[in-house]
Amino acid sequence: MATSGPLVLVVGGTGRTGKSIVTGLLKHGKFRVAVLTRPVSANKPYIKELAAKGVEIRIGDISTDGHAKLVEILQGVDVLISAIYAGLIHDQRKLFAAAKDVNPNVRVVPDDWATYTPRGIRQLADDKYAIHDYIEELGLPHTYIDVGWWMQITVPGKVPGFELDTAWTFYGDGDKKFAVTDLNHIGDFVARIIEDPRTLNQWVYIWEDELTQAEAWATATRVLGSGWLQETVQVSADELLQRATEFRAKYRENPDLTSLYGLAVAEYAYSIHIRGDNNIATAKAAGALDARELYPDIRVSTFEEFLRRVHGKREENS
Ligand SMILES: NC(=O)c1ccc[n+]([C@@H]2O[C@H](COP(=O)([O-])OP(=O)(O)OC[C@H]3O[C@@H](n4cnc5c(N)ncnc54)[C@H](OP(=O)(O)O)[C@@H]3O)[C@@H](O)[C@H]2O)c1
């Protein structure tokens, strides 16, 4: 790891997105890297691995720590990246307020890392947009980054460690294109984005492939056979809308993490597969910069290449 250069603190640097970001930053070699972890996680083997690579470990909890402690945690930080657990979006306010008090020129990247949805459609996206508004009120230099849908959860249970049960559902006609990214490639883009003056106060969209759900499932069948299809279920657009409406009512009544999770799953599916929001043309029309245009030298994979890679299958033409 670099011993000079800007200091980048990754809050949530031990999570799924965070690990990809930290790996990308270390590979890039131009940053000093620090990771925030909670006291309960400080002795985990992964923290020891990071420390052995020269990553500075800072201990704290953005939910329970007060302003003074957060100010201490943020000392010396030039770039602050948040990739925390999605249930903590609102807690980032304290983090960014403290960041401004430490260094009003710190460049912040809040916890987005998701699909594109316009405002007013998806609760979790609106919660993240409220954080954008707060960052702009504070006047902090920023970059917002979305990544589309992870390739790892695009077809049901087909990637070890990513057995998300909601991925077993085929939504509506499955005919809306949506952008996907290999979770493990996010960090390669992030390392370039945060040093790039063109992305200052901009929104960048990272993506590797774009396909419909019907195409994704056909790809998985080509690569892995069709046995898994028997366990899948179909949900129509009307059923999904009904499900989202019910979860929204529950969330209004009791905005806890369980109701947010149910609502998030239904609204993600509705936005991606029925409305067709999460495609690169729509995101660019809404103002996103295309990471593949900014960094054409970063190698990307198609969804089929990704599936063959994780399952050790040869390319069809090789
Ligand atoms: N695009 C997609 O397909 C997709 C899929 C899933 C998630 N996402 C989005 O990606 C973002 C990150 O989610 P993820 O699933 O990658 O995260 P995750 O794996 O749930 O990571 C959680 C991280 O948050 C940290 N954390 C938890 N509580 C904390 C606290 N109180 N104070 C400080 N740190 C705390 C944990 O740190 P320690 O355990 O080290 O303490 C851990 O590093 C979210 O915004 C989510 O919506 C996108």
PDB file of N, CA, C and O in Angstrom, residues 248-294:
ATOM      1  N   ARG A 248     -45.495  -1.016   1.811  1.00  0.00           N
ATOM      2  CA  ARG A 248     -45.398   0.432   2.063  1.00  0.00           C
ATOM      3  C   ARG A 248     -46.296   0.809   3.250  1.00  0.00           C
ATOM      4  O   ARG A 248     -45.907   1.577   4.123  1.00  0.00           O
ATOM      5  N   ALA A 249     -47.498   0.217   3.278  1.00  0.00           N
ATOM      6  CA  ALA A 249     -48.436   0.500   4.384  1.00  0.00           C
ATOM      7  C   ALA A 249     -47.816   0.035   5.712  1.00  0.00           C
ATOM      8  O   ALA A 249     -47.856   0.759   6.709  1.00  0.00           O
ATOM      9  N   LYS A 250     -47.213  -1.178   5.689  1.00  0.00           N
ATOM     10  CA  LYS A 250     -46.588  -1.700   6.917  1.00  0.00           C
ATOM     11  C   LYS A 250     -45.448  -0.794   7.359  1.00  0.00           C
ATOM     12  O   LYS A 250     -45.263  -0.523   8.538  1.00  0.00           O
ATOM     13  N   TYR A 251     -44.667  -0.324   6.368  1.00  0.00           N
ATOM     14  CA  TYR A 251     -43.511   0.525   6.686  1.00  0.00           C
ATOM     15  C   TYR A 251     -43.970   1.863   7.286  1.00  0.00           C
ATOM     16  O   TYR A 251     -43.377   2.368   8.228  1.00  0.00           O
ATOM     17  N   ARG A 252     -45.057   2.419   6.740  1.00  0.00           N
ATOM     18  CA  ARG A 252     -45.580   3.696   7.274  1.00  0.00           C
ATOM     19  C   ARG A 252     -46.009   3.517   8.721  1.00  0.00           C
ATOM     20  O   ARG A 252     -45.782   4.386   9.562  1.00  0.00           O
ATOM     21  N   GLU A 253     -46.637   2.353   8.999  1.00  0.00           N
ATOM     22  CA  GLU A 253     -47.123   2.064  10.349  1.00  0.00           C
ATOM     23  C   GLU A 253     -45.957   1.857  11.316  1.00  0.00           C
ATOM     24  O   GLU A 253     -45.955   2.322  12.432  1.00  0.00           O
ATOM     25  N   ASN A 254     -44.944   1.119  10.821  1.00  0.00           N
ATOM     26  CA  ASN A 254     -43.825   0.759  11.695  1.00  0.00           C
ATOM     27  C   ASN A 254     -42.527   0.735  10.869  1.00  0.00           C
ATOM     28  O   ASN A 254     -42.169  -0.293  10.300  1.00  0.00           O
ATOM     29  N   PRO A 255     -41.825   1.877  10.808  1.00  0.00           N
ATOM     30  CA  PRO A 255     -40.653   1.946   9.907  1.00  0.00           C
ATOM     31  C   PRO A 255     -39.418   1.260  10.491  1.00  0.00           C
ATOM     32  O   PRO A 255     -38.380   1.880  10.680  1.00  0.00           O
ATOM     33  N   ASP A 256     -39.544  -0.061  10.782  1.00  0.00           N
ATOM     34  CA  ASP A 256     -38.379  -0.779  11.314  1.00  0.00           C
ATOM     35  C   ASP A 256     -37.639  -1.486  10.164  1.00  0.00           C
ATOM     36  O   ASP A 256     -38.055  -1.429   9.009  1.00  0.00           O
ATOM     37  N   LEU A 257     -36.550  -2.174  10.517  1.00  0.00           N
ATOM     38  CA  LEU A 257     -35.702  -2.753   9.472  1.00  0.00           C
ATOM     39  C   LEU A 257     -36.376  -3.908   8.735  1.00  0.00           C
ATOM     40  O   LEU A 257     -36.167  -4.085   7.541  1.00  0.00           O
ATOM     41  N   THR A 258     -37.238  -4.659   9.437  1.00  0.00           N
ATOM     42  CA  THR A 258     -37.922  -5.782   8.774  1.00  0.00           C
ATOM     43  C   THR A 258     -38.857  -5.253   7.700  1.00  0.00           C
ATOM     44  O   THR A 258     -38.879  -5.760   6.566  1.00  0.00           O
ATOM     45  N   SER A 259     -39.638  -4.209   8.029  1.00  0.00           N
ATOM     46  CA  SER A 259     -40.567  -3.707   7.011  1.00  0.00           C
ATOM     47  C   SER A 259     -39.799  -2.977   5.899  1.00  0.00           C
ATOM     48  O   SER A 259     -40.191  -3.042   4.734  1.00  0.00           O
ATOM     49  N   LEU A 260     -38.660  -2.342   6.247  1.00  0.00           N
ATOM     50  CA  LEU A 260     -37.859  -1.690   5.193  1.00  0.00           C
ATOM     51  C   LEU A 260     -37.305  -2.747   4.234  1.00  0.00           C
ATOM     52  O   LEU A 260     -37.306  -2.559   3.017  1.00  0.00           O
ATOM     53  N   TYR A 261     -36.862  -3.889   4.767  1.00  0.00           N
ATOM     54  CA  TYR A 261     -36.290  -4.940   3.921  1.00  0.00           C
ATOM     55  C   TYR A 261     -37.358  -5.473   2.939  1.00  0.00           C
ATOM     56  O   TYR A 261     -37.116  -5.557   1.736  1.00  0.00           O
ATOM     57  N   GLY A 262     -38.551  -5.792   3.491  1.00  0.00           N
ATOM     58  CA  GLY A 262     -39.635  -6.302   2.623  1.00  0.00           C
ATOM     59  C   GLY A 262     -39.981  -5.301   1.547  1.00  0.00           C
ATOM     60  O   GLY A 262     -40.140  -5.645   0.364  1.00  0.00           O
ATOM     61  N   LEU A 263     -40.087  -4.041   1.953  1.00  0.00           N
ATOM     62  CA  LEU A 263     -40.428  -2.980   1.000  1.00  0.00           C
ATOM     63  C   LEU A 263     -39.327  -2.813  -0.041  1.00  0.00           C
ATOM     64  O   LEU A 263     -39.590  -2.683  -1.247  1.00  0.00           O
ATOM     65  N   ALA A 264     -38.068  -2.849   0.421  1.00  0.00           N
ATOM     66  CA  ALA A 264     -36.939  -2.645  -0.501  1.00  0.00           C
ATOM     67  C   ALA A 264     -36.928  -3.733  -1.577  1.00  0.00           C
ATOM     68  O   ALA A 264     -36.761  -3.446  -2.763  1.00  0.00           O
ATOM     69  N   VAL A 265     -37.152  -4.987  -1.194  1.00  0.00           N
ATOM     70  CA  VAL A 265     -37.126  -6.097  -2.156  1.00  0.00           C
ATOM     71  C   VAL A 265     -38.217  -5.895  -3.216  1.00  0.00           C
ATOM     72  O   VAL A 265     -37.967  -6.000  -4.427  1.00  0.00           O
ATOM     73  N   ALA A 266     -39.436  -5.589  -2.753  1.00  0.00           N
ATOM     74  CA  ALA A 266     -40.557  -5.416  -3.699  1.00  0.00           C
ATOM     75  C   ALA A 266     -40.323  -4.198  -4.593  1.00  0.00           C
ATOM     76  O   ALA A 266     -40.549  -4.257  -5.815  1.00  0.00           O
ATOM     77  N   GLU A 267     -39.857  -3.101  -4.012  1.00  0.00           N
ATOM     78  CA  GLU A 267     -39.681  -1.878  -4.816  1.00  0.00           C
ATOM     79  C   GLU A 267     -38.497  -1.975  -5.779  1.00  0.00           C
ATOM     80  O   GLU A 267     -38.537  -1.424  -6.881  1.00  0.00           O
ATOM     81  N   TYR A 268     -37.418  -2.656  -5.353  1.00  0.00           N
ATOM     82  CA  TYR A 268     -36.296  -2.879  -6.282  1.00  0.00           C
ATOM     83  C   TYR A 268     -36.821  -3.630  -7.513  1.00  0.00           C
ATOM     84  O   TYR A 268     -36.568  -3.246  -8.659  1.00  0.00           O
ATOM     85  N   ALA A 269     -37.572  -4.732  -7.251  1.00  0.00           N
ATOM     86  CA  ALA A 269     -38.055  -5.571  -8.359  1.00  0.00           C
ATOM     87  C   ALA A 269     -38.991  -4.763  -9.261  1.00  0.00           C
ATOM     88  O   ALA A 269     -38.907  -4.852 -10.495  1.00  0.00           O
ATOM     89  N   TYR A 270     -39.854  -3.967  -8.652  1.00  0.00           N
ATOM     90  CA  TYR A 270     -40.802  -3.185  -9.454  1.00  0.00           C
ATOM     91  C   TYR A 270     -40.061  -2.165 -10.331  1.00  0.00           C
ATOM     92  O   TYR A 270     -40.330  -2.024 -11.528  1.00  0.00           O
ATOM     93  N   SER A 271     -39.090  -1.484  -9.706  1.00  0.00           N
ATOM     94  CA  SER A 271     -38.334  -0.473 -10.458  1.00  0.00           C
ATOM     95  C   SER A 271     -37.518  -1.109 -11.593  1.00  0.00           C
ATOM     96  O   SER A 271     -37.509  -0.627 -12.723  1.00  0.00           O
ATOM     97  N   ILE A 272     -36.841  -2.219 -11.270  1.00  0.00           N
ATOM     98  CA  ILE A 272     -35.936  -2.825 -12.263  1.00  0.00           C
ATOM     99  C   ILE A 272     -36.722  -3.546 -13.361  1.00  0.00           C
ATOM    100  O   ILE A 272     -36.505  -3.307 -14.554  1.00  0.00           O
ATOM    101  N   HIS A 273     -37.640  -4.425 -12.943  1.00  0.00           N
ATOM    102  CA  HIS A 273     -38.220  -5.370 -13.909  1.00  0.00           C
ATOM    103  C   HIS A 273     -39.549  -4.932 -14.514  1.00  0.00           C
ATOM    104  O   HIS A 273     -39.938  -5.431 -15.566  1.00  0.00           O
ATOM    105  N   ILE A 274     -40.267  -4.036 -13.858  1.00  0.00           N
ATOM    106  CA  ILE A 274     -41.568  -3.606 -14.411  1.00  0.00           C
ATOM    107  C   ILE A 274     -41.442  -2.202 -15.004  1.00  0.00           C
ATOM    108  O   ILE A 274     -41.776  -1.974 -16.160  1.00  0.00           O
ATOM    109  N   ARG A 275     -40.900  -1.258 -14.232  1.00  0.00           N
ATOM    110  CA  ARG A 275     -40.736   0.107 -14.766  1.00  0.00           C
ATOM    111  C   ARG A 275     -39.573   0.173 -15.753  1.00  0.00           C
ATOM    112  O   ARG A 275     -39.574   0.995 -16.664  1.00  0.00           O
ATOM    113  N   GLY A 276     -38.532  -0.654 -15.517  1.00  0.00           N
ATOM    114  CA  GLY A 276     -37.365  -0.617 -16.401  1.00  0.00           C
ATOM    115  C   GLY A 276     -36.483   0.602 -16.164  1.00  0.00           C
ATOM    116  O   GLY A 276     -35.896   1.163 -17.094  1.00  0.00           O
ATOM    117  N   ASP A 277     -36.331   1.014 -14.879  1.00  0.00           N
ATOM    118  CA  ASP A 277     -35.532   2.215 -14.561  1.00  0.00           C
ATOM    119  C   ASP A 277     -34.026   1.997 -14.690  1.00  0.00           C
ATOM    120  O   ASP A 277     -33.288   2.932 -15.002  1.00  0.00           O
ATOM    121  N   ASN A 278     -33.584   0.761 -14.364  1.00  0.00           N
ATOM    122  CA  ASN A 278     -32.144   0.561 -14.150  1.00  0.00           C
ATOM    123  C   ASN A 278     -31.399   0.188 -15.430  1.00  0.00           C
ATOM    124  O   ASN A 278     -30.811  -0.888 -15.530  1.00  0.00           O
ATOM    125  N   ASN A 279     -31.473   1.078 -16.412  1.00  0.00           N
ATOM    126  CA  ASN A 279     -30.638   0.833 -17.599  1.00  0.00           C
ATOM    127  C   ASN A 279     -29.795   2.071 -17.834  1.00  0.00           C
ATOM    128  O   ASN A 279     -30.107   3.160 -17.366  1.00  0.00           O
ATOM    129  N   ILE A 280     -28.729   1.886 -18.554  1.00  0.00           N
ATOM    130  CA  ILE A 280     -27.717   2.938 -18.629  1.00  0.00           C
ATOM    131  C   ILE A 280     -28.236   4.175 -19.391  1.00  0.00           C
ATOM    132  O   ILE A 280     -27.931   5.306 -19.021  1.00  0.00           O
ATOM    133  N   ALA A 281     -29.075   3.956 -20.418  1.00  0.00           N
ATOM    134  CA  ALA A 281     -29.599   5.118 -21.169  1.00  0.00           C
ATOM    135  C   ALA A 281     -30.458   5.988 -20.250  1.00  0.00           C
ATOM    136  O   ALA A 281     -30.356   7.232 -20.276  1.00  0.00           O
ATOM    137  N   THR A 282     -31.299   5.363 -19.439  1.00  0.00           N
ATOM    138  CA  THR A 282     -32.181   6.120 -18.538  1.00  0.00           C
ATOM    139  C   THR A 282     -31.354   6.854 -17.484  1.00  0.00           C
ATOM    140  O   THR A 282     -31.610   8.029 -17.175  1.00  0.00           O
ATOM    141  N   ALA A 283     -30.338   6.165 -16.937  1.00  0.00           N
ATOM    142  CA  ALA A 283     -29.493   6.805 -15.913  1.00  0.00           C
ATOM    143  C   ALA A 283     -28.738   7.996 -16.523  1.00  0.00           C
ATOM    144  O   ALA A 283     -28.634   9.059 -15.906  1.00  0.00           O
ATOM    145  N   LYS A 284     -28.225   7.822 -17.751  1.00  0.00           N
ATOM    146  CA  LYS A 284     -27.479   8.933 -18.376  1.00  0.00           C
ATOM    147  C   LYS A 284     -28.407  10.114 -18.677  1.00  0.00           C
ATOM    148  O   LYS A 284     -28.044  11.272 -18.485  1.00  0.00           O
ATOM    149  N   ALA A 285     -29.625   9.790 -19.117  1.00  0.00           N
ATOM    150  CA  ALA A 285     -30.586  10.873 -19.397  1.00  0.00           C
ATOM    151  C   ALA A 285     -30.902  11.640 -18.104  1.00  0.00           C
ATOM    152  O   ALA A 285     -31.213  12.834 -18.145  1.00  0.00           O
ATOM    153  N   ALA A 286     -30.795  10.944 -16.951  1.00  0.00           N
ATOM    154  CA  ALA A 286     -31.067  11.602 -15.662  1.00  0.00           C
ATOM    155  C   ALA A 286     -29.826  12.306 -15.109  1.00  0.00           C
ATOM    156  O   ALA A 286     -29.873  12.882 -14.024  1.00  0.00           O
ATOM    157  N   GLY A 287     -28.692  12.217 -15.833  1.00  0.00           N
ATOM    158  CA  GLY A 287     -27.510  12.991 -15.428  1.00  0.00           C
ATOM    159  C   GLY A 287     -26.302  12.182 -15.013  1.00  0.00           C
ATOM    160  O   GLY A 287     -25.278  12.754 -14.623  1.00  0.00           O
ATOM    161  N   ALA A 288     -26.375  10.845 -15.078  1.00  0.00           N
ATOM    162  CA  ALA A 288     -25.223  10.038 -14.637  1.00  0.00           C
ATOM    163  C   ALA A 288     -24.092  10.100 -15.661  1.00  0.00           C
ATOM    164  O   ALA A 288     -24.335  10.162 -16.871  1.00  0.00           O
ATOM    165  N   LEU A 289     -22.851  10.063 -15.142  1.00  0.00           N
ATOM    166  CA  LEU A 289     -21.689   9.880 -16.009  1.00  0.00           C
ATOM    167  C   LEU A 289     -21.461   8.374 -16.135  1.00  0.00           C
ATOM    168  O   LEU A 289     -21.545   7.652 -15.139  1.00  0.00           O
ATOM    169  N   ASP A 290     -21.139   7.925 -17.333  1.00  0.00           N
ATOM    170  CA  ASP A 290     -20.954   6.495 -17.597  1.00  0.00           C
ATOM    171  C   ASP A 290     -19.500   6.120 -17.285  1.00  0.00           C
ATOM    172  O   ASP A 290     -18.568   6.583 -17.953  1.00  0.00           O
ATOM    173  N   ALA A 291     -19.302   5.275 -16.253  1.00  0.00           N
ATOM    174  CA  ALA A 291     -17.932   4.926 -15.829  1.00  0.00           C
ATOM    175  C   ALA A 291     -17.163   4.239 -16.957  1.00  0.00           C
ATOM    176  O   ALA A 291     -15.937   4.362 -17.036  1.00  0.00           O
ATOM    177  N   ARG A 292     -17.856   3.522 -17.833  1.00  0.00           N
ATOM    178  CA  ARG A 292     -17.141   2.825 -18.907  1.00  0.00           C
ATOM    179  C   ARG A 292     -16.640   3.807 -19.956  1.00  0.00           C
ATOM    180  O   ARG A 292     -15.623   3.568 -20.602  1.00  0.00           O
ATOM    181  N   GLU A 293     -17.348   4.920 -20.116  1.00  0.00           N
ATOM    182  CA  GLU A 293     -16.841   5.963 -21.028  1.00  0.00           C
ATOM    183  C   GLU A 293     -15.688   6.725 -20.390  1.00  0.00           C
ATOM    184  O   GLU A 293     -14.733   7.108 -21.072  1.00  0.00           O
ATOM    185  N   LEU A 294     -15.758   6.930 -19.075  1.00  0.00           N
ATOM    186  CA  LEU A 294     -14.684   7.659 -18.386  1.00  0.00           C
ATOM    187  C   LEU A 294     -13.393   6.838 -18.354  1.00  0.00           C
ATOM    188  O   LEU A 294     -12.303   7.388 -18.460  1.00  0.00           O
TER     189      LEU A 294
END
